mmCIF file of C-alpha atoms in Angstrom:
data_model
loop_
_atom_site.group_PDB
_atom_site.id
_atom_site.type_symbol
_atom_site.label_atom_id
_atom_site.label_comp_id
_atom_site.label_asym_id
_atom_site.label_seq_id
_atom_site.Cartn_x
_atom_site.Cartn_y
_atom_site.Cartn_z
ATOM 1 C CA ALA R 1 58.652 -18.688 39.891
ATOM 2 C CA LYS R 2 58.764 -22.455 39.424
ATOM 3 C CA ARG R 3 56.091 -23.856 37.137
ATOM 4 C CA ASP R 4 54.594 -27.287 36.515
ATOM 5 C CA GLU R 5 54.335 -29.012 33.146
ATOM 6 C CA ASP R 6 51.213 -26.998 32.317
ATOM 7 C CA GLY R 7 52.932 -23.687 32.968
ATOM 8 C CA ASN R 8 51.124 -22.961 36.264
ATOM 9 C CA ALA R 9 53.280 -21.313 38.934
ATOM 10 C CA TYR R 10 53.366 -23.211 42.218
ATOM 11 C CA ARG R 11 56.431 -21.846 44.025
ATOM 12 C CA TRP R 12 58.053 -18.437 44.179
ATOM 13 C CA ARG R 13 61.359 -17.084 45.473
ATOM 14 C CA VAL R 14 61.997 -13.685 47.001
ATOM 15 C CA HIS R 15 65.528 -12.275 47.005
ATOM 16 C CA SER R 16 66.514 -9.737 49.638
ATOM 17 C CA ARG R 17 68.889 -9.222 52.566
ATOM 18 C CA ALA R 18 68.738 -10.962 55.935
ATOM 19 C CA PHE R 19 69.930 -9.503 59.240
ATOM 20 C CA LYS R 20 68.681 -11.931 61.889
ATOM 21 C CA GLY R 21 71.552 -14.001 63.284
ATOM 22 C CA GLU R 22 74.099 -12.281 61.046
ATOM 23 C CA GLU R 23 77.173 -10.393 62.263
ATOM 24 C CA ASP R 24 77.421 -8.107 59.242
ATOM 25 C CA ALA R 25 75.551 -4.839 59.900
ATOM 26 C CA GLU R 26 74.836 -4.602 56.164
ATOM 27 C CA GLY R 27 73.093 -7.980 56.194
ATOM 28 C CA VAL R 28 73.664 -10.854 53.789
ATOM 29 C CA GLU R 29 72.040 -11.866 50.523
ATOM 30 C CA ALA R 30 69.170 -14.265 51.225
ATOM 31 C CA THR R 31 66.457 -16.125 49.323
ATOM 32 C CA TRP R 32 63.065 -17.123 50.726
ATOM 33 C CA THR R 33 60.679 -19.628 49.163
ATOM 34 C CA VAL R 34 57.169 -18.190 49.503
ATOM 35 C CA CYS R 35 53.567 -19.051 48.670
ATOM 36 C CA GLU R 36 50.984 -17.242 46.542
ATOM 37 C CA PRO R 37 49.521 -14.955 49.261
ATOM 38 C CA VAL R 38 53.019 -13.549 49.910
ATOM 39 C CA VAL R 39 53.512 -12.931 46.185
ATOM 40 C CA ARG R 40 50.193 -11.077 45.984
ATOM 41 C CA ALA R 41 51.137 -8.917 48.985
ATOM 42 C CA ILE R 42 54.495 -8.021 47.432
ATOM 43 C CA GLN R 43 52.842 -7.118 44.127
ATOM 44 C CA VAL R 44 50.423 -4.782 45.940
ATOM 45 C CA LEU R 45 53.301 -3.079 47.792
ATOM 46 C CA GLU R 46 55.218 -2.645 44.526
ATOM 47 C CA GLN R 47 52.193 -0.972 42.948
ATOM 48 C CA LEU R 48 51.871 1.423 45.883
ATOM 49 C CA GLN R 49 55.492 2.536 45.722
ATOM 50 C CA PRO R 50 57.042 4.868 43.117
ATOM 51 C CA ALA R 51 59.747 3.421 40.871
ATOM 52 C CA SER R 52 62.396 5.438 42.718
ATOM 53 C CA GLN R 53 61.687 3.722 46.069
ATOM 54 C CA ASN R 54 64.409 1.213 46.987
ATOM 55 C CA TYR R 55 62.552 -0.341 49.898
ATOM 56 C CA LEU R 56 59.508 -2.583 49.597
ATOM 57 C CA MET R 57 58.403 -1.440 53.054
ATOM 58 C CA GLY R 58 59.099 2.230 52.401
ATOM 59 C CA ALA R 59 56.785 4.948 53.695
ATOM 60 C CA LEU R 60 53.834 5.657 51.419
ATOM 61 C CA LEU R 61 53.585 9.146 49.970
ATOM 62 C CA HIS R 62 50.153 9.674 51.499
ATOM 63 C CA GLY R 63 50.783 7.966 54.854
ATOM 64 C CA PRO R 64 52.781 8.273 58.100
ATOM 65 C CA GLY R 65 56.467 7.465 58.416
ATOM 66 C CA GLN R 66 57.828 9.992 55.926
ATOM 67 C CA PRO R 67 61.465 10.956 56.637
ATOM 68 C CA LYS R 68 61.981 14.411 58.092
ATOM 69 C CA LYS R 69 64.690 15.259 55.571
ATOM 70 C CA ALA R 70 63.876 15.402 51.866
ATOM 71 C CA GLY R 71 65.649 12.842 49.736
ATOM 72 C CA VAL R 72 66.188 10.373 52.574
ATOM 73 C CA ASP R 73 65.328 6.837 51.465
ATOM 74 C CA ARG R 74 64.551 4.365 54.258
ATOM 75 C CA ALA R 75 62.130 1.651 55.283
ATOM 76 C CA ILE R 76 59.116 2.496 57.414
ATOM 77 C CA GLY R 77 59.463 2.111 61.186
ATOM 78 C CA VAL R 78 57.407 0.024 63.614
ATOM 79 C CA GLY R 79 55.457 2.991 64.979
ATOM 80 C CA ALA R 80 54.360 4.184 61.543
ATOM 81 C CA THR R 81 53.499 0.602 60.537
ATOM 82 C CA ASN R 82 51.259 0.238 63.591
ATOM 83 C CA GLN R 83 49.610 3.538 62.721
ATOM 84 C CA ASN R 84 48.974 2.328 59.180
ATOM 85 C CA LEU R 85 47.464 -0.923 60.472
ATOM 86 C CA ASN R 86 44.965 0.938 62.620
ATOM 87 C CA LEU R 87 44.134 3.399 59.852
ATOM 88 C CA PHE R 88 43.418 0.473 57.552
ATOM 89 C CA ALA R 89 41.276 -1.265 60.186
ATOM 90 C CA ALA R 90 39.307 1.956 60.731
ATOM 91 C CA PHE R 91 38.773 2.264 56.962
ATOM 92 C CA VAL R 92 37.477 -1.317 56.730
ATOM 93 C CA ASN R 93 35.154 -0.839 59.701
ATOM 94 C CA ASP R 94 33.770 2.416 58.297
ATOM 95 C CA LEU R 95 33.172 0.683 54.978
ATOM 96 C CA CYS R 96 31.365 -2.183 56.738
ATOM 97 C CA THR R 97 29.157 0.285 58.618
ATOM 98 C CA GLU R 98 28.370 2.134 55.404
ATOM 99 C CA ARG R 99 27.423 -1.122 53.644
ATOM 100 C CA GLU R 100 25.618 -2.515 56.704
ATOM 101 C CA ARG R 101 28.002 -5.446 57.027
ATOM 102 C CA THR R 102 28.875 -7.199 60.275
ATOM 103 C CA ASP R 103 32.291 -8.686 59.371
ATOM 104 C CA THR R 104 34.312 -5.854 60.896
ATOM 105 C CA ILE R 105 37.839 -6.002 62.309
ATOM 106 C CA ALA R 106 37.011 -6.151 66.000
ATOM 107 C CA ALA R 107 39.134 -6.496 69.128
ATOM 108 C CA GLY R 108 36.376 -8.091 71.178
ATOM 109 C CA GLN R 109 33.549 -6.773 73.279
ATOM 110 C CA GLY R 110 34.600 -3.992 75.612
ATOM 111 C CA HIS R 111 38.072 -3.592 74.087
ATOM 112 C CA ALA R 112 39.413 -0.872 71.821
ATOM 113 C CA LEU R 113 41.103 -2.010 68.615
ATOM 114 C CA ARG R 114 44.835 -1.332 68.861
ATOM 115 C CA LEU R 115 46.717 -3.406 66.301
ATOM 116 C CA LYS R 116 50.490 -3.862 66.588
ATOM 117 C CA THR R 117 52.922 -5.714 64.333
ATOM 118 C CA ARG R 118 53.874 -8.218 67.035
ATOM 119 C CA VAL R 119 50.369 -9.717 67.139
ATOM 120 C CA PHE R 120 50.838 -11.012 63.589
ATOM 121 C CA ARG R 121 53.938 -13.074 64.343
ATOM 122 C CA ARG R 122 51.957 -15.949 65.809
ATOM 123 C CA THR R 123 49.300 -15.619 63.087
ATOM 124 C CA LEU R 124 51.929 -15.947 60.375
ATOM 125 C CA ALA R 125 53.594 -18.865 62.157
ATOM 126 C CA TRP R 126 50.188 -20.535 62.428
ATOM 127 C CA PHE R 127 49.536 -20.020 58.707
ATOM 128 C CA ILE R 128 52.843 -21.658 57.772
ATOM 129 C CA ALA R 129 52.520 -24.521 60.267
ATOM 130 C CA ARG R 130 49.099 -25.577 58.963
ATOM 131 C CA HIS R 131 50.594 -26.453 55.559
ATOM 132 C CA PRO R 132 52.242 -29.846 54.834
ATOM 133 C CA GLY R 133 55.797 -29.771 56.145
ATOM 134 C CA GLY R 134 55.015 -26.360 57.582
ATOM 135 C CA VAL R 135 56.857 -26.673 60.899
ATOM 136 C CA ILE R 136 60.195 -27.234 59.166
ATOM 137 C CA ALA R 137 59.396 -24.533 56.610
ATOM 138 C CA GLY R 138 58.531 -22.164 59.439
ATOM 139 C CA ALA R 139 61.860 -22.740 61.153
ATOM 140 C CA LEU R 140 63.617 -21.846 57.901
ATOM 141 C CA GLN R 141 61.346 -18.897 57.109
ATOM 142 C CA TYR R 142 61.875 -17.327 60.539
ATOM 143 C CA ARG R 143 65.602 -18.135 60.409
ATOM 144 C CA HIS R 144 65.364 -19.908 63.763
ATOM 145 C CA GLN R 145 68.032 -22.360 64.840
ATOM 146 C CA SER R 146 65.653 -25.208 65.599
ATOM 147 C CA ILE R 147 62.164 -26.495 64.934
ATOM 148 C CA GLN R 148 61.421 -26.302 68.658
ATOM 149 C CA MET R 149 61.910 -22.522 68.597
ATOM 150 C CA PHE R 150 59.362 -22.177 65.805
ATOM 151 C CA GLU R 151 56.847 -24.466 67.518
ATOM 152 C CA GLY R 152 57.010 -22.270 70.599
ATOM 153 C CA TYR R 153 56.985 -19.025 68.660
ATOM 154 C CA ALA R 154 55.548 -15.889 70.312
ATOM 155 C CA GLY R 155 56.564 -17.244 73.701
ATOM 156 C CA THR R 156 58.674 -19.869 75.378
ATOM 157 C CA SER R 157 58.988 -23.420 74.068
ATOM 158 C CA ASP R 158 56.182 -24.463 76.421
ATOM 159 C CA SER R 159 53.766 -21.850 75.022
ATOM 160 C CA GLY R 160 51.713 -24.645 73.476
ATOM 161 C CA PHE R 161 51.934 -23.524 69.859
ATOM 162 C CA ARG R 162 52.427 -27.035 68.519
ATOM 163 C CA ALA R 163 49.613 -28.417 70.661
ATOM 164 C CA GLU R 164 47.288 -25.650 69.478
ATOM 165 C CA VAL R 165 48.088 -26.287 65.818
ATOM 166 C CA GLU R 166 47.564 -30.032 66.248
ATOM 167 C CA SER R 167 44.277 -29.348 68.046
ATOM 168 C CA GLU R 168 43.069 -27.132 65.188
ATOM 169 C CA GLN R 169 44.083 -29.775 62.661
ATOM 170 C CA ALA R 170 42.197 -32.428 64.635
ATOM 171 C CA ILE R 171 39.043 -30.276 64.731
ATOM 172 C CA ALA R 172 39.306 -29.724 60.977
ATOM 173 C CA ARG R 173 39.523 -33.504 60.509
ATOM 174 C CA GLY R 174 36.553 -33.973 62.843
ATOM 175 C CA GLU R 175 34.456 -31.591 60.762
ATOM 176 C CA VAL R 176 35.374 -33.569 57.632
ATOM 177 C CA TYR R 177 34.384 -36.789 59.417
ATOM 178 C CA MET R 178 30.970 -35.373 60.309
ATOM 179 C CA GLU R 179 30.367 -34.139 56.758
ATOM 180 C CA MET R 180 31.218 -37.603 55.390
ATOM 181 C CA ILE R 181 28.970 -39.323 57.927
ATOM 182 C CA GLU R 182 26.009 -36.996 57.357
ATOM 183 C CA ALA R 183 26.308 -37.501 53.569
ATOM 184 C CA HIS R 184 26.807 -41.299 54.045
ATOM 185 C CA GLN R 185 30.086 -41.013 52.115
ATOM 186 C CA HIS R 186 31.817 -43.386 54.527
ATOM 187 C CA THR R 187 29.825 -46.256 52.978
ATOM 188 C CA ASP R 188 31.020 -45.426 49.464
ATOM 189 C CA LEU R 189 34.786 -45.800 49.788
ATOM 190 C CA ALA R 190 37.280 -47.830 47.789
ATOM 191 C CA GLY R 191 40.773 -49.088 48.538
ATOM 192 C CA PRO R 192 42.362 -51.648 50.870
ATOM 193 C CA SER R 193 41.170 -49.904 54.058
ATOM 194 C CA ALA R 194 37.697 -48.896 52.853
ATOM 195 C CA GLU R 195 35.893 -51.261 55.242
ATOM 196 C CA GLU R 196 38.071 -50.251 58.186
ATOM 197 C CA ALA R 197 37.458 -46.546 57.418
ATOM 198 C CA ALA R 198 33.698 -47.126 57.275
ATOM 199 C CA ARG R 199 33.794 -48.954 60.621
ATOM 200 C CA ARG R 200 35.848 -46.253 62.345
ATOM 201 C CA LEU R 201 33.699 -43.435 60.959
ATOM 202 C CA LYS R 202 30.463 -45.149 61.949
ATOM 203 C CA ASP R 203 31.764 -45.605 65.479
ATOM 204 C CA PHE R 204 32.876 -41.961 65.587
ATOM 205 C CA GLY R 205 29.504 -40.787 64.272
ATOM 206 C CA ASP R 206 27.648 -42.803 66.919
ATOM 207 C CA ARG R 207 29.731 -41.218 69.659
ATOM 208 C CA ALA R 208 29.479 -37.704 68.204
ATOM 209 C CA HIS R 209 25.661 -37.756 68.268
ATOM 210 C CA PHE R 210 24.009 -36.513 71.427
ATOM 211 C CA GLN R 211 20.288 -36.972 71.999
ATOM 212 C CA GLY R 212 19.700 -37.340 68.288
ATOM 213 C CA GLN R 213 21.696 -34.185 67.470
ATOM 214 C CA VAL R 214 24.991 -34.012 65.586
ATOM 215 C CA ALA R 215 27.869 -32.615 67.664
ATOM 216 C CA LEU R 216 28.703 -29.497 65.653
ATOM 217 C CA ASP R 217 29.949 -27.624 68.724
ATOM 218 C CA LYS R 218 33.737 -27.444 68.441
ATOM 219 C CA HIS R 219 34.311 -27.947 72.165
ATOM 220 C CA ARG R 220 32.269 -31.155 72.242
ATOM 221 C CA LEU R 221 33.791 -32.314 68.963
ATOM 222 C CA LYS R 222 37.223 -31.753 70.461
ATOM 223 C CA ARG R 223 36.328 -33.880 73.500
ATOM 224 C CA VAL R 224 35.041 -36.706 71.301
ATOM 225 C CA LEU R 225 38.185 -36.547 69.161
ATOM 226 C CA LYS R 226 40.427 -36.684 72.219
ATOM 227 C CA ARG R 227 38.832 -39.940 73.354
ATOM 228 C CA HIS R 228 37.780 -41.571 70.092
ATOM 229 C CA ASP R 229 39.853 -40.126 67.233
ATOM 230 C CA PRO R 230 39.426 -42.551 64.307
ATOM 231 C CA ALA R 231 42.911 -41.607 63.054
ATOM 232 C CA ILE R 232 41.766 -41.007 59.483
ATOM 233 C CA TYR R 233 43.681 -38.359 57.553
ATOM 234 C CA PRO R 234 42.019 -36.948 54.408
ATOM 235 C CA GLY R 235 44.332 -36.025 51.537
ATOM 236 C CA GLU R 236 44.070 -35.007 47.908
ATOM 237 C CA TYR R 237 44.873 -38.414 46.392
ATOM 238 C CA VAL R 238 44.206 -40.811 49.262
ATOM 239 C CA THR R 239 42.555 -40.917 52.652
ATOM 240 C CA CYS R 240 44.943 -42.490 55.156
ATOM 241 C CA VAL R 241 43.314 -44.915 57.610
ATOM 242 C CA ASN R 242 46.312 -44.939 59.877
ATOM 243 C CA ASP R 243 47.598 -48.224 61.258
ATOM 244 C CA PRO R 244 51.297 -47.829 62.197
ATOM 245 C CA VAL R 245 51.874 -51.570 61.843
ATOM 246 C CA LYS R 246 50.973 -51.540 58.144
ATOM 247 C CA ALA R 247 52.100 -47.991 57.261
ATOM 248 C CA LEU R 248 54.837 -47.921 54.652
ATOM 249 C CA CYS R 249 55.613 -44.300 55.507
ATOM 250 C CA GLU R 250 56.118 -45.372 59.129
ATOM 251 C CA LYS R 251 58.611 -48.035 58.038
ATOM 252 C CA ALA R 252 60.377 -45.486 55.849
ATOM 253 C CA ARG R 253 60.795 -43.278 58.929
ATOM 254 C CA ARG R 254 62.374 -46.224 60.792
ATOM 255 C CA GLY R 255 60.052 -46.429 63.716
ATOM 256 C CA ASN R 256 59.140 -42.849 64.579
ATOM 257 C CA SER R 257 57.587 -43.126 68.041
ATOM 258 C CA GLU R 258 54.696 -40.729 67.328
ATOM 259 C CA GLY R 259 52.940 -43.285 65.146
ATOM 260 C CA LEU R 260 51.510 -40.593 62.850
ATOM 261 C CA PRO R 261 51.382 -40.869 59.052
ATOM 262 C CA SER R 262 54.089 -39.077 57.105
ATOM 263 C CA HIS R 263 52.453 -37.497 54.067
ATOM 264 C CA GLY R 264 55.848 -36.676 52.608
ATOM 265 C CA GLY R 265 56.768 -40.381 52.561
ATOM 266 C CA CYS R 266 53.373 -41.691 51.441
ATOM 267 C CA LEU R 267 53.308 -44.588 48.950
ATOM 268 C CA PRO R 268 49.621 -44.376 47.973
ATOM 269 C CA LEU R 269 49.593 -47.162 45.380
ATOM 270 C CA ALA R 270 51.294 -49.699 47.658
ATOM 271 C CA CYS R 271 50.194 -48.941 51.228
ATOM 272 C CA ARG R 272 47.387 -51.033 52.762
ATOM 273 C CA ASN R 273 46.217 -48.058 54.867
ATOM 274 C CA VAL R 274 44.694 -46.365 51.819
ATOM 275 C CA ALA R 275 40.998 -45.598 51.389
ATOM 276 C CA LEU R 276 39.586 -43.552 48.524
ATOM 277 C CA THR R 277 36.752 -41.060 48.617
ATOM 278 C CA PRO R 278 35.003 -39.866 45.428
ATOM 279 C CA GLU R 279 37.180 -36.744 45.670
ATOM 280 C CA ASN R 280 40.317 -38.913 45.752
ATOM 281 C CA THR R 281 39.097 -40.817 42.707
ATOM 282 C CA ALA R 282 38.523 -37.544 40.866
ATOM 283 C CA ALA R 283 42.061 -36.415 41.735
ATOM 284 C CA TRP R 284 43.565 -39.587 40.229
ATOM 285 C CA GLN R 285 41.392 -39.135 37.135
ATOM 286 C CA ARG R 286 42.609 -35.540 36.748
ATOM 287 C CA GLU R 287 46.207 -36.703 37.047
ATOM 288 C CA ILE R 288 45.751 -39.361 34.359
ATOM 289 C CA THR R 289 43.966 -36.860 32.096
ATOM 290 C CA ARG R 290 46.798 -34.383 32.598
ATOM 291 C CA ILE R 291 49.373 -37.026 31.595
ATOM 292 C CA ASP R 292 47.303 -37.957 28.526
ATOM 293 C CA LYS R 293 47.242 -34.291 27.537
ATOM 294 C CA ARG R 294 51.013 -34.068 27.869
ATOM 295 C CA LEU R 295 51.550 -37.238 25.842
ATOM 296 C CA ALA R 296 49.321 -35.931 23.044
ATOM 297 C CA SER R 297 50.979 -32.493 22.951
ATOM 298 C CA ARG R 298 52.976 -31.211 20.027
ATOM 299 C CA PRO R 299 55.869 -31.028 19.436
ATOM 300 C CA THR R 300 56.479 -34.609 20.552
ATOM 301 C CA LEU R 301 58.049 -35.000 23.964
ATOM 302 C CA ALA R 302 61.626 -36.111 24.394
ATOM 303 C CA PRO R 303 61.880 -39.945 24.436
ATOM 304 C CA ARG R 304 62.936 -40.156 28.085
ATOM 305 C CA LEU R 305 60.146 -37.842 29.284
ATOM 306 C CA ASP R 306 57.619 -39.724 27.145
ATOM 307 C CA THR R 307 58.746 -43.029 28.674
ATOM 308 C CA LEU R 308 58.592 -41.665 32.216
ATOM 309 C CA LEU R 309 55.069 -40.292 31.762
ATOM 310 C CA ARG R 310 53.779 -43.523 30.190
ATOM 311 C CA SER R 311 55.380 -45.533 32.975
ATOM 312 C CA ARG R 312 53.764 -43.337 35.623
ATOM 313 C CA ARG R 313 50.377 -43.571 33.899
ATOM 314 C CA THR R 314 50.607 -47.358 33.760
ATOM 315 C CA GLU R 315 51.665 -47.485 37.419
ATOM 316 C CA MET R 316 48.713 -45.327 38.470
ATOM 317 C CA TRP R 317 46.212 -47.264 36.381
ATOM 318 C CA ASN R 318 47.417 -50.684 37.544
ATOM 319 C CA GLY R 319 47.646 -49.569 41.170
ATOM 320 C CA CYS R 320 44.222 -47.923 41.235
ATOM 321 C CA SER R 321 42.552 -50.767 39.359
ATOM 322 C CA SER R 322 43.833 -53.250 41.920
ATOM 323 C CA PHE R 323 41.984 -51.487 44.751
ATOM 324 C CA PRO R 324 38.834 -53.287 45.902
ATOM 325 C CA GLY R 325 35.544 -51.398 45.824
ATOM 326 C CA LYS R 326 34.149 -48.809 43.446
ATOM 327 C CA PHE R 327 36.768 -47.101 41.320
ATOM 328 C CA LEU R 328 35.629 -45.136 38.308
ATOM 329 C CA ILE R 329 38.890 -44.164 36.573
ATOM 330 C CA THR R 330 38.642 -44.479 32.787
ATOM 331 C CA GLN R 331 41.387 -45.494 30.429
#
């Protein structure tokens, strides 16, 4: 696992063998970069298997998929995996019934629950794609030859996967907009684009109201977003009030025709598209506090690292302090 300066793991690598797209029947050595949920799943599988099992996906001693011949060591097949999925779903549903819970694993009204491994391919692709840089990561994770293949996963390239992901992301932004408007947070922003953000959000809020009611219905929210998307992108450190003409990330991408902000190329302390919510302010304060903690640690840091951290702290303080509006970072 890779760890940050405070010792917290943030990235993990899994070593195994890959077969997809390879000519060697024995596969080739491969390494995948994975996130925390994958690590937790692997740890659970390791606990379920005896030490003598060579395969992570081997058949469980108490479940289907056991080899017919004793001493045979192999991974579990698709049929046995599907059987295990449905056994697990039945167990969860029985437990929910016993505890009088309603959050069961259901297939939908009038349909019997029949889980198969293939239905999770799109779910997993969706999970990866919804993270920053996820489309490229997904293409690598699935060992596909192009990003377009990943975007159209679980179907042809025109299956609409990318459009669906972008639609879900837009709805998530719309829900954030409505929360900010209802709490009047759009009037309490800082940064170069604070006034522009407040204007766009007010206009969006006026359009999202219907007969005095807030448009919480996702279908109506989606329609409002399609016509009047304020193009505001919440982030941990800054809230981007996108204007392609002023966007430094846009210039760094040399005129990408989509006109969307590039979070990977964001220059938050220099870009004029920046607005800051109270949550953004708190994130900057946490970062400065973390640097102060590192600078005060013992033994003393190496001179170069000490200089780099002090330089970054000064850059953050000067940049944040130059933003107009309320900004409550302390020295």
